[in-house]
Short mmCIF file of C-alpha atoms and ligand atoms in Angstrom, two decimals:
data_model
loop_
_atom_site.label_atom_id
_atom_site.label_comp_id
_atom_site.label_asym_id
_atom_site.label_seq_id
_atom_site.Cartn_x
_atom_site.Cartn_y
_atom_site.Cartn_z
CA MET O 499 -1.61 40.71 15.14
CA LYS O 500 -4.43 43.21 15.80
CA ILE O 501 -7.59 41.38 16.75
CA SER O 502 -11.14 42.40 17.56
CA VAL O 503 -13.53 40.21 19.55
CA ILE O 504 -17.19 41.13 19.16
CA GLY O 505 -19.26 40.00 22.15
CA CYS O 506 -17.68 39.98 25.60
CA GLY O 507 -19.72 37.38 27.49
CA TYR O 508 -18.22 34.21 29.00
CA LEU O 509 -16.89 33.14 25.61
CA GLY O 510 -15.78 36.44 24.08
CA ALA O 511 -14.23 38.05 27.14
CA VAL O 512 -12.14 34.96 27.93
CA HIS O 513 -11.19 34.63 24.25
CA ALA O 514 -10.11 38.29 24.12
CA ALA O 515 -7.94 37.99 27.23
CA SER O 516 -6.48 34.69 25.99
CA MET O 517 -5.57 36.19 22.61
CA ALA O 518 -3.77 38.99 24.49
CA GLU O 519 -1.98 36.31 26.52
CA LEU O 520 -0.77 34.87 23.17
CA GLY O 521 0.82 38.27 22.48
CA HIS O 522 -1.82 39.89 20.25
CA GLN O 523 -3.18 43.41 20.49
CA VAL O 524 -6.85 42.84 21.29
CA LEU O 525 -9.95 44.98 21.21
CA GLY O 526 -13.08 43.63 22.91
CA ILE O 527 -16.36 45.13 21.71
CA ASP O 528 -19.72 44.77 23.44
CA VAL O 529 -22.99 46.74 23.51
CA ASP O 530 -23.22 46.44 27.33
CA GLU O 531 -21.59 49.61 28.75
CA ALA O 532 -21.37 48.30 32.32
CA LYS O 533 -19.62 45.10 31.19
CA VAL O 534 -17.17 47.05 29.02
CA ALA O 535 -16.39 49.48 31.86
CA SER O 536 -15.73 46.59 34.23
CA LEU O 537 -13.46 44.74 31.75
CA GLN O 538 -11.62 47.97 30.95
CA ARG O 539 -10.92 48.36 34.70
CA GLY O 540 -9.52 44.82 34.71
CA VAL O 541 -12.41 43.47 36.80
CA ALA O 542 -14.15 40.32 35.54
CA PRO O 543 -17.94 40.82 35.29
CA PHE O 544 -18.45 37.10 36.09
CA HIS O 545 -16.71 34.41 38.13
CA GLU O 546 -14.24 32.39 36.06
CA PRO O 547 -11.08 30.98 37.68
CA GLY O 548 -7.89 32.57 36.32
CA PHE O 549 -9.70 35.15 34.19
CA ASP O 550 -9.09 38.18 36.45
CA ASP O 551 -5.36 37.42 36.47
CA LEU O 552 -5.30 37.24 32.69
CA LEU O 553 -7.07 40.63 32.40
CA VAL O 554 -4.61 42.31 34.74
CA LYS O 555 -1.51 40.61 33.33
CA ASN O 556 -2.36 41.59 29.73
CA ALA O 557 -3.83 45.05 30.41
CA GLN O 558 -1.29 46.64 28.04
CA ARG O 559 -2.55 44.59 25.11
CA LEU O 560 -6.28 44.67 25.92
CA TYR O 561 -8.80 47.40 25.28
CA PHE O 562 -12.59 47.20 25.66
CA THR O 563 -15.12 49.52 24.02
CA THR O 564 -18.74 49.78 22.89
CA ASP O 565 -17.66 51.44 19.64
CA MET O 566 -17.71 49.08 16.67
CA ALA O 567 -15.75 51.63 14.58
CA ALA O 568 -12.67 50.71 16.61
CA ALA O 569 -12.67 47.32 14.82
CA ALA O 570 -11.40 49.10 11.70
CA ASP O 571 -7.88 48.83 13.17
CA ALA O 572 -7.93 45.05 13.42
CA LYS O 573 -7.20 42.41 10.78
CA VAL O 574 -8.89 39.44 12.45
CA HIS O 575 -12.40 39.76 13.91
CA PHE O 576 -13.85 37.05 16.16
CA ILE O 577 -17.66 36.88 16.44
CA ALA O 578 -18.41 35.64 19.95
CA VAL O 579 -21.92 36.93 20.66
CA GLY O 580 -24.61 34.74 22.22
CA THR O 581 -27.22 32.68 20.40
CA PRO O 582 -29.88 32.30 23.12
CA GLN O 583 -32.90 30.08 22.84
CA SER O 584 -35.98 31.56 21.09
CA ALA O 585 -39.49 30.80 22.32
CA ASP O 586 -39.83 27.97 19.74
CA GLY O 587 -36.55 26.32 20.84
CA SER O 588 -34.51 27.49 17.83
CA ALA O 589 -31.31 29.55 18.21
CA ASP O 590 -31.98 33.29 18.24
CA MET O 591 -29.65 34.75 15.60
CA THR O 592 -30.40 38.42 16.35
CA TYR O 593 -27.00 39.12 17.94
CA VAL O 594 -24.93 37.28 15.34
CA ASN O 595 -26.75 39.04 12.49
CA ALA O 596 -26.36 42.42 14.21
CA ALA O 597 -22.64 41.82 14.90
CA ILE O 598 -21.92 40.99 11.26
CA GLU O 599 -24.02 43.92 9.97
CA GLY O 600 -22.35 46.31 12.40
CA LEU O 601 -18.86 45.07 11.52
CA ILE O 602 -19.13 45.11 7.72
CA PRO O 603 -18.63 48.89 7.24
CA TYR O 604 -15.30 48.61 9.11
CA LEU O 605 -13.85 45.62 7.26
CA SER O 606 -10.90 46.04 4.90
CA PRO O 607 -10.02 43.74 1.98
CA GLY O 608 -8.04 40.74 3.25
CA ASP O 609 -9.49 40.89 6.78
CA LEU O 610 -10.58 37.61 8.36
CA VAL O 611 -13.91 37.27 10.18
CA VAL O 612 -13.94 34.20 12.45
CA GLY O 613 -17.27 32.92 13.75
CA LYS O 614 -17.04 31.33 17.20
CA SER O 615 -20.70 31.48 18.27
CA THR O 616 -22.72 28.26 18.26
CA VAL O 617 -25.03 28.61 15.24
CA PRO O 618 -27.54 26.55 13.24
CA VAL O 619 -25.87 24.66 10.40
CA GLY O 620 -26.02 26.78 7.23
CA THR O 621 -25.37 30.10 9.00
CA ALA O 622 -21.76 30.58 7.80
CA GLN O 623 -22.78 30.02 4.17
CA ARG O 624 -25.57 32.58 4.57
CA LEU O 625 -23.33 35.19 6.22
CA SER O 626 -20.34 34.72 3.96
CA GLU O 627 -21.97 36.56 1.03
CA SER O 628 -22.06 39.90 2.83
CA VAL O 629 -18.60 39.41 4.35
CA VAL O 630 -17.08 38.49 0.99
CA SER O 631 -18.71 41.53 -0.69
CA SER O 632 -16.57 43.73 1.56
CA GLY O 633 -13.40 41.95 0.41
CA ALA O 634 -12.96 40.04 3.69
CA ILE O 635 -13.03 36.26 4.29
CA LEU O 636 -15.34 34.39 6.66
CA MET O 637 -14.46 31.14 8.46
CA TRP O 638 -16.02 29.22 11.37
CA ASN O 639 -13.95 28.17 14.36
CA PRO O 640 -16.26 26.76 17.06
CA GLU O 641 -15.33 27.01 20.72
CA PHE O 642 -15.51 24.04 23.10
CA LEU O 643 -14.63 25.76 26.36
CA ARG O 644 -16.17 24.64 29.62
CA GLU O 645 -17.12 27.23 32.21
CA GLY O 646 -14.84 26.92 35.21
CA PHE O 647 -11.99 25.85 32.85
CA ALA O 648 -12.52 28.53 30.22
CA VAL O 649 -8.99 29.97 30.32
CA GLU O 650 -7.31 26.56 30.23
CA ASP O 651 -9.64 25.31 27.46
CA THR O 652 -8.97 28.41 25.33
CA LEU O 653 -5.19 28.39 25.70
CA SER O 654 -4.75 24.60 25.65
CA PRO O 655 -7.72 23.24 23.69
CA ASP O 656 -7.89 19.54 22.90
CA ARG O 657 -8.47 20.41 19.25
CA LEU O 658 -8.91 23.38 16.91
CA VAL O 659 -11.65 23.15 14.29
CA TYR O 660 -11.41 25.33 11.18
CA GLY O 661 -14.47 25.57 8.93
CA LEU O 662 -13.18 27.09 5.69
CA PRO O 663 -14.62 28.38 2.42
CA GLU O 664 -13.45 26.55 -0.69
CA GLY O 665 -10.55 27.76 -2.84
CA GLU O 666 -7.89 30.40 -2.40
CA SER O 667 -9.77 32.39 0.22
CA GLY O 668 -9.88 29.22 2.35
CA ASP O 669 -6.07 28.89 2.08
CA ALA O 670 -5.64 32.54 3.06
CA ALA O 671 -7.99 32.15 6.05
CA LEU O 672 -6.10 29.07 7.22
CA ALA O 673 -2.75 30.85 7.07
CA ILE O 674 -4.04 33.87 9.02
CA LEU O 675 -5.71 31.83 11.78
CA ASP O 676 -2.63 29.61 12.03
CA SER O 677 -0.57 32.69 12.80
CA VAL O 678 -3.12 33.85 15.43
CA TYR O 679 -2.94 30.41 17.12
CA GLU O 680 0.78 29.88 16.48
CA LEU O 681 1.63 29.28 20.15
CA ILE O 682 -1.28 26.88 20.61
CA LEU O 683 -0.39 24.93 17.46
CA ALA O 684 3.25 24.72 18.63
CA LYS O 685 1.96 22.49 21.48
CA GLN O 686 0.96 19.86 18.87
CA THR O 687 -2.74 20.72 19.26
CA PRO O 688 -4.68 18.77 16.60
CA ARG O 689 -6.05 21.13 13.93
CA LEU O 690 -8.97 19.80 11.92
CA VAL O 691 -9.87 21.50 8.65
CA MET O 692 -13.34 21.07 7.12
CA ASN O 693 -16.14 22.92 5.36
CA PHE O 694 -18.54 25.40 6.98
CA ALA O 695 -21.40 22.95 7.58
CA THR O 696 -19.18 20.32 9.18
CA ALA O 697 -17.56 22.84 11.53
CA GLU O 698 -20.96 24.17 12.60
CA LEU O 699 -22.21 20.62 13.19
CA VAL O 700 -19.10 19.56 15.16
CA LYS O 701 -20.09 21.94 17.96
CA VAL O 702 -23.74 20.93 18.30
CA ALA O 703 -22.90 17.26 17.77
CA ALA O 704 -20.33 17.38 20.60
CA ASN O 705 -22.78 19.04 22.99
CA SER O 706 -25.56 16.63 21.95
CA PHE O 707 -23.30 13.67 22.65
CA LEU O 708 -22.35 15.00 26.10
CA ALA O 709 -26.01 15.72 26.94
CA THR O 710 -26.97 12.23 25.75
CA LYS O 711 -24.31 10.64 27.93
CA ILE O 712 -25.64 12.47 31.00
CA SER O 713 -29.27 11.63 30.22
CA PHE O 714 -28.32 8.01 29.52
CA ILE O 715 -26.91 7.61 33.03
CA ASN O 716 -29.86 9.50 34.51
CA ALA O 717 -32.22 7.10 32.71
CA MET O 718 -30.25 4.27 34.35
CA ALA O 719 -30.75 6.11 37.67
CA GLU O 720 -34.51 5.97 37.12
CA ILE O 721 -34.29 2.21 36.57
CA ALA O 722 -31.97 1.85 39.57
CA GLU O 723 -34.47 3.68 41.76
CA VAL O 724 -37.16 1.04 41.16
CA THR O 725 -34.88 -2.00 41.23
CA GLY O 726 -32.64 -1.34 44.20
CA ALA O 727 -29.54 -0.98 42.02
CA ASN O 728 -26.86 1.66 42.52
CA VAL O 729 -26.23 3.93 39.51
CA THR O 730 -22.81 5.10 40.71
CA GLU O 731 -21.50 1.54 40.89
CA LEU O 732 -23.11 0.89 37.50
CA ALA O 733 -21.35 3.96 36.01
CA ASP O 734 -18.01 2.88 37.51
CA ALA O 735 -18.41 -0.59 36.04
CA ILE O 736 -19.43 0.43 32.50
CA GLY O 737 -16.95 3.32 32.57
CA HIS O 738 -14.06 0.84 32.75
CA ASP O 739 -14.86 -0.09 29.16
CA SER O 740 -12.63 2.36 27.30
CA ARG O 741 -15.18 2.50 24.47
CA ILE O 742 -17.63 4.02 26.97
CA GLY O 743 -15.39 5.91 29.42
CA ARG O 744 -16.33 7.12 32.92
CA ARG O 745 -16.48 10.88 32.22
CA PHE O 746 -19.92 12.55 31.94
CA LEU O 747 -21.56 9.53 33.57
CA ASN O 748 -22.35 11.26 36.86
CA ALA O 749 -26.04 10.77 37.55
CA GLY O 750 -27.87 13.36 39.60
CA ILE O 751 -30.10 16.31 38.82
CA GLY O 752 -28.90 16.62 35.23
CA PHE O 753 -27.31 19.21 33.01
CA GLY O 754 -27.96 22.93 32.78
CA GLY O 755 -26.08 26.06 31.79
CA GLY O 756 -25.99 28.36 28.81
CA CYS O 757 -24.98 25.67 26.31
CA LEU O 758 -26.13 22.04 26.56
CA PRO O 759 -29.89 22.61 27.07
CA LYS O 760 -30.28 25.34 24.44
CA ASP O 761 -27.91 23.71 21.96
CA ILE O 762 -29.83 20.42 21.86
CA ARG O 763 -33.14 22.28 21.47
CA GLY O 764 -31.70 24.51 18.74
CA PHE O 765 -30.30 21.45 16.95
CA VAL O 766 -33.71 19.72 17.05
CA ALA O 767 -35.39 22.87 15.69
CA ARG O 768 -32.84 23.14 12.85
CA ALA O 769 -33.22 19.46 11.93
CA GLU O 770 -37.00 20.02 11.70
CA GLU O 771 -36.43 22.96 9.34
CA LEU O 772 -34.16 20.78 7.21
CA GLY O 773 -36.81 18.04 6.99
CA VAL O 774 -34.76 15.54 9.04
CA GLY O 775 -36.40 16.08 12.42
CA GLN O 776 -36.68 12.31 12.94
CA SER O 777 -32.89 11.99 13.04
CA LEU O 778 -32.82 13.92 16.31
CA ASP O 779 -35.98 12.55 17.93
CA PHE O 780 -33.78 10.98 20.61
CA LEU O 781 -32.64 14.45 21.72
CA ARG O 782 -36.23 15.19 22.80
CA SER O 783 -35.97 12.21 25.16
CA VAL O 784 -32.56 13.43 26.34
CA ASP O 785 -34.18 16.77 27.23
CA ALA O 786 -37.20 15.13 28.89
CA ILE O 787 -35.09 12.76 31.04
CA ASN O 788 -32.97 15.73 32.08
CA LEU O 789 -35.95 17.83 33.19
CA ARG O 790 -37.50 14.87 35.05
CA ARG O 791 -34.46 14.71 37.35
CA ARG O 792 -35.18 18.21 38.65
CA ALA O 793 -38.70 17.12 39.60
CA ARG O 794 -37.42 13.85 41.09
CA VAL O 795 -35.41 15.64 43.81
CA VAL O 796 -38.50 17.42 45.03
CA ASP O 797 -40.35 14.06 45.07
CA VAL O 798 -37.57 12.55 47.20
CA VAL O 799 -37.87 15.41 49.71
CA ILE O 800 -41.65 14.86 49.86
CA GLU O 801 -41.15 11.08 50.25
CA GLU O 802 -39.05 11.78 53.32
CA LEU O 803 -40.84 14.75 54.87
CA GLY O 804 -44.45 14.55 53.63
CA ALA O 805 -46.17 17.81 52.67
CA LEU O 806 -43.67 20.67 52.47
CA ALA O 807 -45.88 23.46 53.86
CA GLY O 808 -44.12 24.85 56.93
CA LYS O 809 -40.93 22.83 56.29
CA LYS O 810 -37.56 24.56 56.17
CA ILE O 811 -35.06 23.29 53.58
CA ALA O 812 -31.48 24.28 52.84
CA VAL O 813 -30.37 23.97 49.22
CA TRP O 814 -26.61 23.94 48.73
CA GLY O 815 -25.87 25.32 45.28
CA LEU O 816 -27.46 27.74 42.82
CA ALA O 817 -24.97 27.79 39.93
CA PHE O 818 -25.46 25.21 37.16
CA LYS O 819 -22.04 23.77 38.00
CA PRO O 820 -19.26 24.43 40.52
CA ASP O 821 -16.62 27.16 40.01
CA SER O 822 -19.15 29.29 38.16
CA ASP O 823 -21.68 31.99 39.08
CA ASP O 824 -23.75 31.14 35.99
CA ILE O 825 -27.40 30.39 36.79
CA ARG O 826 -28.65 30.02 33.22
CA ASP O 827 -30.99 27.00 33.08
CA SER O 828 -29.56 25.88 36.40
CA PRO O 829 -31.09 22.66 37.78
CA ALA O 830 -30.23 23.89 41.30
CA LEU O 831 -32.21 27.10 40.91
CA ASP O 832 -35.18 25.25 39.41
CA ILE O 833 -35.17 22.96 42.46
CA VAL O 834 -35.10 25.97 44.82
CA GLU O 835 -38.13 27.43 43.02
CA ASN O 836 -40.02 24.11 42.92
CA LEU O 837 -39.47 23.48 46.64
CA ALA O 838 -40.70 27.00 47.42
CA ARG O 839 -43.74 26.54 45.17
CA ALA O 840 -44.49 23.30 47.01
CA GLY O 841 -44.78 25.35 50.21
CA ALA O 842 -41.29 25.01 51.74
CA ARG O 843 -39.27 27.83 53.21
CA VAL O 844 -35.94 27.60 51.33
CA ILE O 845 -32.54 28.90 52.36
CA ALA O 846 -30.25 28.55 49.35
CA ALA O 847 -26.47 28.90 49.64
CA ASP O 848 -23.85 29.27 46.92
CA PRO O 849 -20.31 30.67 47.21
CA GLN O 850 -20.68 32.72 44.00
CA ALA O 851 -24.19 32.62 42.56
CA SER O 852 -26.45 34.00 45.31
CA GLY O 853 -26.10 37.53 43.85
CA PRO O 854 -27.03 36.54 40.29
CA ALA O 855 -29.89 34.33 41.61
CA ARG O 856 -31.53 37.16 43.58
CA LYS O 857 -33.05 38.86 40.53
CA ARG O 858 -34.54 35.63 39.25
CA ILE O 859 -36.06 34.71 42.62
CA GLU O 860 -37.62 38.19 42.85
CA HIS O 861 -38.87 37.95 39.27
CA ALA O 862 -40.47 34.58 40.10
CA GLY O 863 -42.31 36.26 43.00
CA LEU O 864 -40.60 33.94 45.51
CA ALA O 865 -38.60 36.48 47.51
CA SER O 866 -40.76 35.94 50.61
CA SER O 867 -40.16 32.16 50.71
CA VAL O 868 -36.52 31.97 49.51
CA THR O 869 -33.52 33.37 51.39
CA LEU O 870 -30.19 33.55 49.56
CA THR O 871 -26.76 33.44 51.21
CA ASP O 872 -23.10 32.72 50.45
CA ASP O 873 -22.72 30.75 53.67
CA HIS O 874 -23.87 27.11 53.60
CA HIS O 875 -23.36 26.70 57.37
CA GLU O 876 -25.74 29.57 58.00
CA SER O 877 -28.28 28.02 55.60
CA ALA O 878 -28.37 24.76 57.58
CA ARG O 879 -29.60 26.29 60.86
CA GLY O 880 -32.88 24.72 61.97
CA VAL O 881 -33.69 23.01 58.66
CA ASP O 882 -35.66 19.81 58.07
CA ALA O 883 -33.46 18.76 55.14
CA ILE O 884 -30.36 19.71 53.18
CA VAL O 885 -30.42 19.26 49.38
CA VAL O 886 -27.03 19.33 47.63
CA ALA O 887 -27.65 20.72 44.12
CA THR O 888 -24.22 21.90 42.93
CA GLU O 889 -21.03 20.01 43.70
CA TRP O 890 -18.85 22.86 45.00
CA ASN O 891 -15.78 21.49 46.80
CA VAL O 892 -16.76 23.26 50.02
CA PHE O 893 -19.97 21.19 50.06
CA CYS O 894 -18.34 17.90 49.04
CA GLU O 895 -15.63 18.25 51.66
CA GLU O 896 -17.94 19.43 54.44
CA ASP O 897 -17.61 17.64 57.75
CA PRO O 898 -21.12 16.31 58.54
CA THR O 899 -20.38 16.29 62.27
CA ALA O 900 -20.08 20.11 62.06
CA ILE O 901 -23.46 20.33 60.32
CA ALA O 902 -25.37 17.87 62.53
CA PRO O 903 -25.74 20.25 65.54
CA LEU O 904 -27.08 23.02 63.27
CA VAL O 905 -30.05 21.23 61.66
CA SER O 906 -33.35 20.36 63.31
CA ASN O 907 -33.78 17.13 61.29
CA LYS O 908 -30.83 15.08 60.00
CA LEU O 909 -31.81 14.44 56.37
CA VAL O 910 -29.47 15.04 53.42
CA ILE O 911 -30.44 14.60 49.77
CA ASP O 912 -27.36 14.34 47.59
CA GLY O 913 -28.57 15.63 44.22
CA ARG O 914 -25.11 15.25 42.68
CA ASN O 915 -24.10 11.93 44.32
CA THR O 916 -21.06 13.72 45.54
CA LEU O 917 -21.01 13.40 49.34
CA ASP O 918 -19.28 10.71 51.39
CA SER O 919 -22.47 8.85 52.26
CA LYS O 920 -20.81 6.76 54.97
CA ALA O 921 -19.56 9.85 56.82
CA TRP O 922 -22.99 11.53 56.65
CA LYS O 923 -24.73 8.38 57.89
CA ALA O 924 -22.14 8.02 60.68
CA ALA O 925 -23.00 11.59 61.75
CA GLY O 926 -26.63 10.50 62.16
CA PHE O 927 -28.05 11.72 58.87
CA THR O 928 -30.56 9.88 56.70
CA TYR O 929 -28.77 9.92 53.34
CA ARG O 930 -30.62 9.84 50.00
CA GLY O 931 -28.64 9.86 46.75
CA MET O 932 -29.97 9.90 43.19
CA GLY O 933 -30.41 6.45 41.62
CA ARG O 934 -28.80 4.75 44.61
CA SER O 935 -30.49 2.42 47.00
C1 UDX C 1347 -20.46 22.55 27.87
C2 UDX C 1347 -19.46 21.68 27.08
O1 UDX C 1347 -18.83 20.78 27.98
C3 UDX C 1347 -18.44 22.59 26.39
O2 UDX C 1347 -17.56 21.77 25.62
C4 UDX C 1347 -19.17 23.58 25.50
O3 UDX C 1347 -18.26 24.44 24.88
C5 UDX C 1347 -20.17 24.37 26.32
O4 UDX C 1347 -21.06 23.49 27.00
P1 UDX C 1347 -20.40 23.83 30.21
O5 UDX C 1347 -21.77 24.33 29.88
O6 UDX C 1347 -19.40 24.77 30.78
O7 UDX C 1347 -19.72 23.20 28.91
O8 UDX C 1347 -20.59 22.65 31.27
P2 UDX C 1347 -20.23 21.11 31.40
O9 UDX C 1347 -19.04 20.94 32.22
O10 UDX C 1347 -20.28 20.42 30.10
O11 UDX C 1347 -21.48 20.65 32.28
C6 UDX C 1347 -22.81 20.83 31.78
C7 UDX C 1347 -23.81 20.37 32.80
O12 UDX C 1347 -23.83 18.95 32.87
C8 UDX C 1347 -23.59 20.87 34.22
O13 UDX C 1347 -24.86 21.28 34.75
C9 UDX C 1347 -23.07 19.66 34.95
O14 UDX C 1347 -23.39 19.68 36.32
C10 UDX C 1347 -23.80 18.54 34.22
N1 UDX C 1347 -23.13 17.23 34.30
C11 UDX C 1347 -21.87 17.07 33.76
C12 UDX C 1347 -23.77 16.13 34.86
O15 UDX C 1347 -24.92 16.24 35.33
N2 UDX C 1347 -23.15 14.92 34.88
C13 UDX C 1347 -21.91 14.73 34.37
O16 UDX C 1347 -21.41 13.60 34.42
C14 UDX C 1347 -21.25 15.85 33.80
#
């Protein structure tokens, strides 16, 4: 099958390469010339495990361009552009609208346009009119991939969701997408068929649930902090109840990234527009709890060290999660900035994200008080405290006896509750976790 993928960010580029891996002839289209040039050379423009290999392995079936006219060759067109957060919290639909408008002149009757972007409920219905007027069919097929596992999640998803129009065109869309995903469906992957609105809601509902789970355990961490309880033991104990489950109950500095924070805010904004804002009032609390955790870490450092002016602090982690160089809405980067604003000299280390973080630190006017490096050992030299903000394996597995001689004060603040506290204490460190006495 000939496929076009419009938008080659984290979602689109991985989707394009994965469709080629399934044996399709794929054309990736993006307005960013540098990104297209890099993908065309087989070099990933971002860090995503396994993605480079996929690009190289499928080079014969993959082509990247900035020219939308090339989409005329394809029968199936995936829309995978971003829907960033607008100033008022709603999802900015500029790129989705532009992608559909740009694509329409190149559609042929019988083509299938498949929306993958996360959009406000009601979008597919609105867009389908113009797609249908060109003889093509629109459907919505939300993506649930996690960064760091994007390739695996695309090729072996835990479910496929098809949002279809009613009637014959819905049947035709289903048959076409089934043949695109034939190899995935052959692995008994559940395929759930529903209408447009339900499919759009599935995505934001899933992300809202995950965000709520994280903020729930972080709220428990706040209670634990004033009662002497231990939130990790609490999470282990409630997680044994299979109705609750242990996953996404890791308390710490909260969630970030390009999806959870903006998706819950966009969902709240959409519910307001629909006159049912009250239904999602709880998501405002989820957001507020999450942001409080970023401030809490800085408070813990101040509790231990007093005023931060003249203090030197290493922050381990800049990316919003390990195995990613993505710094969008990263709690780690916020903490770096807040420590620097409180007067500290910060040396921040991340195996992949120090490059991407540099621009933001400069833009924030903090270049003179924040040093960025890939090397966490180097960052620890002469510091008054180490703050662990992203749970990269190299940090979790670090031998504290190798770090002890480097620092000038043995204090470690485990923002992700990920270190072996006993080993750090045995090496002479004062250990502070989040929500743990
Ligand atoms: C998320 C969804 O998981 C994915 O299904 C959707 O398609 C896109 O958004 P992603 O943004 O890649 O994926 O990250 P995820 O693994 O969900 O983590 C989000 C954030 O939550 C990270 O900052 C992570 O550190 C944090 N987190 C996660 C916690 O603080 N505690 C946890 O227990 C789990």
